[in-house]
CSV table of C-alpha atoms and ligand atoms in Angstrom, one decimal:
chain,number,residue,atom,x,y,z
A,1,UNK,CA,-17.6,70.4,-6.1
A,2,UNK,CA,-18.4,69.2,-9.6
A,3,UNK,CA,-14.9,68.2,-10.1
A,4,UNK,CA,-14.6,66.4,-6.8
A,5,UNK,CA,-18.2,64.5,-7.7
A,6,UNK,CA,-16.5,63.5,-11.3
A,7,UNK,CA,-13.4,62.2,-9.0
A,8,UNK,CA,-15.5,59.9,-6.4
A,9,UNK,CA,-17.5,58.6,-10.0
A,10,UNK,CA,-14.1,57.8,-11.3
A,11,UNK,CA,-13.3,56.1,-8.5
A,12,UNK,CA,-16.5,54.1,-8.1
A,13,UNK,CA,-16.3,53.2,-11.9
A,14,UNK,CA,-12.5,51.8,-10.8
A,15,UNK,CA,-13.7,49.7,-8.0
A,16,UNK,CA,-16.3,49.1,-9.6
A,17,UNK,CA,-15.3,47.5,-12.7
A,18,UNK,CA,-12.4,44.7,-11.0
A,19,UNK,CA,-14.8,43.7,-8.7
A,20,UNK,CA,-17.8,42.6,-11.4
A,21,UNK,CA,-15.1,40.7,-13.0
A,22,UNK,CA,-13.3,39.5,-10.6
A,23,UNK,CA,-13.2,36.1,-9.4
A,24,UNK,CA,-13.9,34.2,-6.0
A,25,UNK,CA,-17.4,36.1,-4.5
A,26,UNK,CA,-18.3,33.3,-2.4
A,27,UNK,CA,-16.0,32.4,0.5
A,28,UNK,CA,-16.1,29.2,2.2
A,29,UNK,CA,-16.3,30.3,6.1
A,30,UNK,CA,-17.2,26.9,7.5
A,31,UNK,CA,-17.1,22.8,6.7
A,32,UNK,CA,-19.8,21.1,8.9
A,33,UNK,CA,-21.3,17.4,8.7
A,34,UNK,CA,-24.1,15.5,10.2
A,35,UNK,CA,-25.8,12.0,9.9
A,36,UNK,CA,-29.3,12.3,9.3
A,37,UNK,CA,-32.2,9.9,8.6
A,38,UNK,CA,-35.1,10.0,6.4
A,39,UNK,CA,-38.2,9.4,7.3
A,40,UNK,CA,-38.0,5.8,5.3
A,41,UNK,CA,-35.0,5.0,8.0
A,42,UNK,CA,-32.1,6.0,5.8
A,43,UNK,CA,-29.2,7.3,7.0
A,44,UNK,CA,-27.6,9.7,5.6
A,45,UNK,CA,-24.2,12.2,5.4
A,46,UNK,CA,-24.7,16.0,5.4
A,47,UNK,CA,-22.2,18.2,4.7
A,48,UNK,CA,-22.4,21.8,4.8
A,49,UNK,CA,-20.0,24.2,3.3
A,50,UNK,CA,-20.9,27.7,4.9
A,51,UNK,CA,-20.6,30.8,2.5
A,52,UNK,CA,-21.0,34.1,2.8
A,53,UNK,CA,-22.3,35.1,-0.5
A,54,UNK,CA,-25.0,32.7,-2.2
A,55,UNK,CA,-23.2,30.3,-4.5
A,56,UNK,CA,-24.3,30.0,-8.6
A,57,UNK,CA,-22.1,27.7,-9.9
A,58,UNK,CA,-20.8,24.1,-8.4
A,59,UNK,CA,-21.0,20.5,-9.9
A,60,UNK,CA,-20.0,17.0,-8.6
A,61,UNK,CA,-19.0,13.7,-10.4
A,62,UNK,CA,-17.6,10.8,-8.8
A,63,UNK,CA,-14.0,9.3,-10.1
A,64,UNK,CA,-14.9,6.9,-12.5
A,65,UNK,CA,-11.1,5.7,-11.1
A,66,UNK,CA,-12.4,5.3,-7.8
A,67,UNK,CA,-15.8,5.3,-6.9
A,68,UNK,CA,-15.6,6.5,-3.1
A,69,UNK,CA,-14.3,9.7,-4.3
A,70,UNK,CA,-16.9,12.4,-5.0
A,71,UNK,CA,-15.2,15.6,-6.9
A,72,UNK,CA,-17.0,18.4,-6.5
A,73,UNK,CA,-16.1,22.5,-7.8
A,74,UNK,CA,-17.6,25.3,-6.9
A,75,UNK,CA,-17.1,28.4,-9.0
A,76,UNK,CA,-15.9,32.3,-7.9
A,77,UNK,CA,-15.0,31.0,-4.3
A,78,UNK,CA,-12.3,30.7,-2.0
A,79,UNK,CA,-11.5,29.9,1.1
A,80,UNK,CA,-10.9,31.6,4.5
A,81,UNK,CA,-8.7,30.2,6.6
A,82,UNK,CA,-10.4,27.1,7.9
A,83,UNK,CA,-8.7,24.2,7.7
A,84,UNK,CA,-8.6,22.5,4.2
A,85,UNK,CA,-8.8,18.7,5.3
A,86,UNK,CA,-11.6,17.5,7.7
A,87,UNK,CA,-12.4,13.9,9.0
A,88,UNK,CA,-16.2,12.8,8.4
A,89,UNK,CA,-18.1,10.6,10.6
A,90,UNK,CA,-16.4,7.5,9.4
A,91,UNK,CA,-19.2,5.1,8.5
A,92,UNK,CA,-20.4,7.0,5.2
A,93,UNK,CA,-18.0,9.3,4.3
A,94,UNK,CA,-14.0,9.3,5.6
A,95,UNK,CA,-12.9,13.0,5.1
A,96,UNK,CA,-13.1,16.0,2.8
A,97,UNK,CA,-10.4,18.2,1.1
A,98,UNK,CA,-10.6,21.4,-0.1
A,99,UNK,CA,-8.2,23.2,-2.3
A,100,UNK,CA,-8.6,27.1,-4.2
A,101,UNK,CA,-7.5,25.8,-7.6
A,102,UNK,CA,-7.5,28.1,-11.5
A,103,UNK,CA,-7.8,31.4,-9.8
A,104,UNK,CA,-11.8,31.3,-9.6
A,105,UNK,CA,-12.3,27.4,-8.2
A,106,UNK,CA,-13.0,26.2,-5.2
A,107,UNK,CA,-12.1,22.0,-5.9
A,108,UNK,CA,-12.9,19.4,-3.5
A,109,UNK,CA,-12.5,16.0,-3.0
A,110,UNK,CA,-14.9,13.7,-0.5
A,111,UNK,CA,-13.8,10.5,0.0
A,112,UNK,CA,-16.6,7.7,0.6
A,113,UNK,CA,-16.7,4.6,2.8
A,114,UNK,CA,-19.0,3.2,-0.6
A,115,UNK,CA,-18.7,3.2,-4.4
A,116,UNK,CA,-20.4,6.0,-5.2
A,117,UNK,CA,-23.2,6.0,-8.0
A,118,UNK,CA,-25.0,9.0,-9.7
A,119,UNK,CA,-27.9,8.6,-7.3
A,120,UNK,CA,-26.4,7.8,-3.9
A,121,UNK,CA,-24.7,12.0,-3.9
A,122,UNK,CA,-26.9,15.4,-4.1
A,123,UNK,CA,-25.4,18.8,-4.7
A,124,UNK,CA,-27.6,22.0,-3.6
A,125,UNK,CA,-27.2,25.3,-3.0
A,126,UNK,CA,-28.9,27.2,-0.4
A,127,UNK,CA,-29.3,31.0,0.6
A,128,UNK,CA,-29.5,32.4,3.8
A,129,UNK,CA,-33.4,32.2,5.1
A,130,UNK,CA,-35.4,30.9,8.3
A,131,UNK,CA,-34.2,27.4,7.7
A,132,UNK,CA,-30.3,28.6,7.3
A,133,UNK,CA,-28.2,30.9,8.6
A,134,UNK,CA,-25.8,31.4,6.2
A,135,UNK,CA,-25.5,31.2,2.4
A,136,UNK,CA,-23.8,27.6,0.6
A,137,UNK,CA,-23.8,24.8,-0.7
A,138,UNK,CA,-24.7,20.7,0.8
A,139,UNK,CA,-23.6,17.3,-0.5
A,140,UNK,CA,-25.9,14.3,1.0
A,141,UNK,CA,-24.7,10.8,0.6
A,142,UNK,CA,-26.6,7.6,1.0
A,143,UNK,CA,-26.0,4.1,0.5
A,144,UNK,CA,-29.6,3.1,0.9
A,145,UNK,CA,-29.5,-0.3,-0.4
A,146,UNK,CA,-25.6,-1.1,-0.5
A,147,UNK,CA,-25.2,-0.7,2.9
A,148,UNK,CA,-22.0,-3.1,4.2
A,149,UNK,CA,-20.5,-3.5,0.9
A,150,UNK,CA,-16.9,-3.4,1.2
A,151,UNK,CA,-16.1,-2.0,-2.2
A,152,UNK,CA,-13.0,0.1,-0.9
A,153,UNK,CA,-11.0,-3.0,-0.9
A,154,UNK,CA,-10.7,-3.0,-4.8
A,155,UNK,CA,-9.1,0.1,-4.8
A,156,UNK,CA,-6.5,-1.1,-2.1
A,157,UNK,CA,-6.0,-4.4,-3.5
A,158,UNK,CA,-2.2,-5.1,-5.3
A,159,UNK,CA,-3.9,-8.1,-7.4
A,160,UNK,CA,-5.4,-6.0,-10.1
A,161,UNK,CA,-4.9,-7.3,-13.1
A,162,UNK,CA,-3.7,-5.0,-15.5
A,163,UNK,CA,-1.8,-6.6,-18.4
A,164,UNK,CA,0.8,-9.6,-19.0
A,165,UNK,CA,4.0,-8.3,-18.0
A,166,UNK,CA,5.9,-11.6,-18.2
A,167,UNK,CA,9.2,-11.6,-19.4
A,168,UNK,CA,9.7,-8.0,-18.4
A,169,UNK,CA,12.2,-6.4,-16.4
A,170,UNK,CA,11.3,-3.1,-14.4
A,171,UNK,CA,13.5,-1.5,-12.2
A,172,UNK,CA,11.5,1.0,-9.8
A,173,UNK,CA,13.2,3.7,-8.2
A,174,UNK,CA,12.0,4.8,-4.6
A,175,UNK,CA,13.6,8.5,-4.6
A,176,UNK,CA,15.4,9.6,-1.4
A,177,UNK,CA,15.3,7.2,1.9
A,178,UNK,CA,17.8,6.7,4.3
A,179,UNK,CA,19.8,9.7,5.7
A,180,UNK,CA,18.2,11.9,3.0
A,181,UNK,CA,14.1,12.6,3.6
A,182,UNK,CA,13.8,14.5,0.3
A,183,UNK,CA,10.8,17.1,0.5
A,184,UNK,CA,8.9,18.1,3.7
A,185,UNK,CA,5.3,18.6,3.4
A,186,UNK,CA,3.8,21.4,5.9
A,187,UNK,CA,2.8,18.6,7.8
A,188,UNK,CA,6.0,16.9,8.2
A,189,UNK,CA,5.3,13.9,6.4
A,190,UNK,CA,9.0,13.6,3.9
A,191,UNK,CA,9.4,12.2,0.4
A,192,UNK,CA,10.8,9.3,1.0
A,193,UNK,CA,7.8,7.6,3.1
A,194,UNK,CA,5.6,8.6,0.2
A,195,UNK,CA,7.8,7.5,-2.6
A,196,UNK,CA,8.7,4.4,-1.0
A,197,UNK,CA,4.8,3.1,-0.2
A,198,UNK,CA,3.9,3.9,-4.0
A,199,UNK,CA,6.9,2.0,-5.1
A,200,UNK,CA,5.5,-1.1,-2.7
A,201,UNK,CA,2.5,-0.9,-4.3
A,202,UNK,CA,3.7,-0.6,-7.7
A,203,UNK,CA,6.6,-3.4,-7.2
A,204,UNK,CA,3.4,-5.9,-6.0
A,205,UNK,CA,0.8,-5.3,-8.8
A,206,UNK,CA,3.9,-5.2,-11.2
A,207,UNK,CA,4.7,-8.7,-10.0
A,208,UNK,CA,1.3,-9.8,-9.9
A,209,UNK,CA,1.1,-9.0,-13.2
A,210,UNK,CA,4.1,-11.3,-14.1
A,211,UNK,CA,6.8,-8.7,-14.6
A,212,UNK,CA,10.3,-9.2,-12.9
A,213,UNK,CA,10.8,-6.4,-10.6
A,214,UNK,CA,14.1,-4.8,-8.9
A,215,UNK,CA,13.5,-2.5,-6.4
A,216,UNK,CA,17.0,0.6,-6.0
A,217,UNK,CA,15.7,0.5,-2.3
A,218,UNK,CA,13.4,-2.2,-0.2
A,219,UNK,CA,13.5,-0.2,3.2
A,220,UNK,CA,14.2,2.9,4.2
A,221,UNK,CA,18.4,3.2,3.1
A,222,UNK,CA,20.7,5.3,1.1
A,223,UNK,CA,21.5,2.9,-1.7
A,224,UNK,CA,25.4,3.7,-1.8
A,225,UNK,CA,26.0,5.6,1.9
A,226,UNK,CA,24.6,7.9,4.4
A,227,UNK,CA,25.4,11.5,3.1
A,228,UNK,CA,27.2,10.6,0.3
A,229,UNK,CA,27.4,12.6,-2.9
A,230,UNK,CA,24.5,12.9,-5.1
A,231,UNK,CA,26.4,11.5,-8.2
A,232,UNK,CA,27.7,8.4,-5.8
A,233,UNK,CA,24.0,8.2,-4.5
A,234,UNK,CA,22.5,8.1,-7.9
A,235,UNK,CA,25.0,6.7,-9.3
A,236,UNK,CA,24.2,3.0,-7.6
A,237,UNK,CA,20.8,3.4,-8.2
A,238,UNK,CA,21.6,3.5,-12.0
A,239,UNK,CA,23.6,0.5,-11.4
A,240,UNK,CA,21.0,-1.7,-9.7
A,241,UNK,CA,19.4,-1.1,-13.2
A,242,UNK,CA,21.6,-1.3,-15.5
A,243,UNK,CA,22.7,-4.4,-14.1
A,244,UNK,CA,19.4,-6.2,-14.4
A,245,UNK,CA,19.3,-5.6,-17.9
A,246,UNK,CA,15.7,-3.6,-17.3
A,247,UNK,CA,14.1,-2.8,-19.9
A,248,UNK,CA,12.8,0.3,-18.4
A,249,UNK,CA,13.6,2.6,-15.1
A,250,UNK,CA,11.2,4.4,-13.2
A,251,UNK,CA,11.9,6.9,-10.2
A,252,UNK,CA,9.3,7.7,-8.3
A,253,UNK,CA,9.2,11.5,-6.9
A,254,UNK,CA,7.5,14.0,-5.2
A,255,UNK,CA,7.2,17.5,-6.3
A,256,UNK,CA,7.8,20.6,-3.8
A,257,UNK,CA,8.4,24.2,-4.3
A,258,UNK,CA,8.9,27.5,-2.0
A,259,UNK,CA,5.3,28.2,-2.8
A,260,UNK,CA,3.1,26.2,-1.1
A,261,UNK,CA,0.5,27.1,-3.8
A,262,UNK,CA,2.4,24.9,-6.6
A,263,UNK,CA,0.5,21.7,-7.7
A,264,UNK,CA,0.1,19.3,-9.7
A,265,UNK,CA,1.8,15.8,-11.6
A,266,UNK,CA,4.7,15.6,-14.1
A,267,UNK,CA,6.3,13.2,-15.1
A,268,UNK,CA,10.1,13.6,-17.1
A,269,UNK,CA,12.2,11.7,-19.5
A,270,UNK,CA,15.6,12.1,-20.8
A,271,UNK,CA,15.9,14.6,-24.2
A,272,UNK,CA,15.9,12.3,-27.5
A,273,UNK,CA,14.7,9.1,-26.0
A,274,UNK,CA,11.3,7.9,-28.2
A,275,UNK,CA,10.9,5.6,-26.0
A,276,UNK,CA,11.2,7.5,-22.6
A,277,UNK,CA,9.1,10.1,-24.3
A,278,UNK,CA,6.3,7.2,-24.9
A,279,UNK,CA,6.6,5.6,-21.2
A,280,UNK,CA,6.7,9.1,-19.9
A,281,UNK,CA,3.5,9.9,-21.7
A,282,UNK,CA,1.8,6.9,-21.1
A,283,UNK,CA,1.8,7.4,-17.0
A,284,UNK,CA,1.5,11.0,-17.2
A,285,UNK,CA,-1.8,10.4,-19.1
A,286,UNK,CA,-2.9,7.6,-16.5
A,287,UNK,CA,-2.1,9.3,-13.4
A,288,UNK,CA,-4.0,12.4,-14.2
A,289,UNK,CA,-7.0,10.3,-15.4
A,290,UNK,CA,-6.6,9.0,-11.7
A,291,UNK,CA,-5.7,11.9,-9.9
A,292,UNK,CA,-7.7,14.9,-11.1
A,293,UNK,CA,-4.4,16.8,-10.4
A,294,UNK,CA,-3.4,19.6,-12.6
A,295,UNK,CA,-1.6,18.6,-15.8
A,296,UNK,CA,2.2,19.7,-15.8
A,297,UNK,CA,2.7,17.7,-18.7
A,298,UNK,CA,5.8,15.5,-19.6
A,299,UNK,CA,9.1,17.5,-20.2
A,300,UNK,CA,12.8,16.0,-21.1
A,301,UNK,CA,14.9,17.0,-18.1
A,302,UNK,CA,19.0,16.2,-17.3
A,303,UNK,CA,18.0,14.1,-14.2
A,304,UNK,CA,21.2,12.1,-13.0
A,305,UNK,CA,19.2,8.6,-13.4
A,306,UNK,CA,17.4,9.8,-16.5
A,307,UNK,CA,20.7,10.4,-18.4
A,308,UNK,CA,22.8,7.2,-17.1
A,309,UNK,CA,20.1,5.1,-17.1
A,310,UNK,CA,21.0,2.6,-20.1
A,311,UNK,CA,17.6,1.6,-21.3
A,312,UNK,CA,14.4,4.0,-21.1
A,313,UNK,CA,13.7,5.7,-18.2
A,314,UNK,CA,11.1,8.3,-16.4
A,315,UNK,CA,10.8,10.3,-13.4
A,316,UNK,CA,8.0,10.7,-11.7
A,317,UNK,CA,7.2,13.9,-9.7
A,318,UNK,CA,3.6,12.6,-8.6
A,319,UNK,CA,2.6,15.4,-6.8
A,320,UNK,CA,3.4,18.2,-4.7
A,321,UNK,CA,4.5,16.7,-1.3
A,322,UNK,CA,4.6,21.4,-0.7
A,323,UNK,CA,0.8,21.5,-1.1
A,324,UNK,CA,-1.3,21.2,1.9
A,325,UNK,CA,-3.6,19.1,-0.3
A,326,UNK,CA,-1.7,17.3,-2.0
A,327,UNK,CA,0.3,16.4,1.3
A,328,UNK,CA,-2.6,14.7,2.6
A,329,UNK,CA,-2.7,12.7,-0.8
A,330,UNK,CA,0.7,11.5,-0.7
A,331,UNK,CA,0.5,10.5,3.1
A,332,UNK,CA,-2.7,8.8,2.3
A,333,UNK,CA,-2.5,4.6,1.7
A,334,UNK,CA,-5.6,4.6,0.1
A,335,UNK,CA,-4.4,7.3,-2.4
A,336,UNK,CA,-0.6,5.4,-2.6
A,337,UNK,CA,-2.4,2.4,-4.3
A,338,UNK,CA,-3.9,4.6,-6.2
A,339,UNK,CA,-0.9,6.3,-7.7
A,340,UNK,CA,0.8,3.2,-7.9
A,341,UNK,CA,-2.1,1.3,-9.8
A,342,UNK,CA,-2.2,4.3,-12.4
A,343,UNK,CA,1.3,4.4,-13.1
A,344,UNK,CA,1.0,0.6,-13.5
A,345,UNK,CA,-1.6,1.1,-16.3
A,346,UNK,CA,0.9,3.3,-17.7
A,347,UNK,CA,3.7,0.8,-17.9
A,348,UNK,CA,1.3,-2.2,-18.8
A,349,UNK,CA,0.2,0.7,-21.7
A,350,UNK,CA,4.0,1.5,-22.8
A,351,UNK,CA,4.5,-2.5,-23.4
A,352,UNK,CA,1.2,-3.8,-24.4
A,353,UNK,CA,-0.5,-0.8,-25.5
B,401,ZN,ZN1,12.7,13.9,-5.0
């Protein structure tokens, strides 16, 4: 009896002790929104994340990048499985993402008709009582005052100015097209629609910008052939370069991997090149400024177009077209210009910085 007693204490003390310091206590059961109005007349978006624990640790900034993003984290939660993307009710906020991210992190991103500023967005938590019937947190926005203002527009717009590129030659590099999708994302949106609208966008604020731009790809084609070889395929995109004299390459990617759980922006150059190394660098650091994605880093890597590329070239992997989220990202047009204008920075940065 004694011994059996010291057993089931054991025992307790075992589950005991992971579950103190494990992660994740809060679970996110439900998303739900509604437009309210003060009693001044102001409308406002409520959204409720629905827990089933209370919830001690969240906080919420807006991108300084783009202003009708609001970033929000909310500590030792996860999420069931309710879907990770929701539409919002159009007129104040456009839709929400979630995402479990560094094991103990529940991130989110809310994306704004408005800019955003630090007193148009609320946080709270709140615990299960009379007025609520479940534990969470809320995020009211209001544009009280700024109401009409079309401030997404910037962030769409090609015509940023970003640096004098004159005299510059850039070949961009739209991975995949043609007979060859590249990645799938779990939605069924492919590689090649992604990296192809980015490299739009980048080819036009490039160009705005005064650069001379060549484009491997300016629809949706193999370069060399339908199903040829990857050497042959890559092959004449390295050509297209080489034979504008750039004076730097860029293929744009997207990242995917068996596990849909992978994340995250990386960008490669080719061993021994300074100068790879410092354009690689330079729109690594931009696009996770933009981004908020995780930081993979830059790494030297054997790519075909990396190696025969004669003047300094980068590949791109901007993020993982594998990852629910990050699907909804690349697929987004809104969030295309915004890749594209950050690894624009990072070009502008590698020549003028
Ligand atoms: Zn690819």
């Amino acid at each position: 009896m004694l011994k059996k007693l010291f057993i089931f204490s054991l025992m307790l003390m075992l589950f005991a002790i992971p579950s103190i310091s494990s992660a994740r206590n809060a679970t996110i059961k439900n998303v739900s929104y509604s437009v309210e109005t003060t009693q001044h007349g102001v409308q406002y978006l409520h959204v409720e994340l629905a827990t089933n624990h209370p919830v001690e640790e969240f906080s919420a900034n807006f991108n300084p990048n783009d202003k009708s993003q609001l970033i929000f984290r909310i500590k030792d939660a996860r999420i069931t499985s309710i879907p990770r993307q929701e539409k919002l009710d159009g007129e104040i906020g456009r839709k929400i993402f979630l995402q479990e991210v560094d094991n103990d992190y529940v991130q989110g991103k809310l994306y704004t008709k408005g800019e955003l500023t630090n007193s148009s967005y609320r946080m709270y938590s709140f615990e299960k009582d009379d007025n609520h019937k479940t534990n969470g947190v809320a995020i009211d926005i209001t544009f009280a005052g700024q109401r009409g203002a079309n401030s997404s527009a910037n962030s769409n717009n090609s015509n940023v100015q970003i640096g004098d590129l004159s005299g510059k030659t850039i070949t961009i590099d739209p991975g995949h097209g043609g007979s060859d999708t590249g990645a799938i994302g779990p939605n069924g949106y492919t590689e090649k629609e992604s990296t192809f609208a980015i490299s739009q966008n980048l080819a036009n604020i490039l160009t705005s910008n005064g650069a001379n731009v060549v484009m491997t790809r300016t629809s949706d084609v193999d370069v060399y052939a339908p199903n040829a070889s990857a050497a042959n395929e890559l092959q004449a995109r390295v050509n297209i370069g080489n034979r504008a004299s750039s004076d730097i390459f860029v293929s744009i990617h997207c990242n995917a991997f068996t596990n849909p759980s992978a994340n995250g922006t990386e960008t490669f150059y080719y061993a021994g090149s300074y100068n790879g190394q410092r354009l690689a660098s330079a729109i690594q650091k931009e696009l996770i400024n933009t981004n908020n994605l995780r930081n993979r880093g830059v790494s030297t890597a054997n790519f075909y177009v990396l190696k025969h590329s004669a003047m300094p070239a980068v590949l791109v992997e901007t993020a993982f077209i594998s990852n629910y989220n990050e699907e909804a990202m690349l697929s987004d047009a809104q969030w295309q210009m915004q890749f594209a204008q950050a690894i624009a920075r990072g070009i502008n940065e590698y020549f003028n910085g």
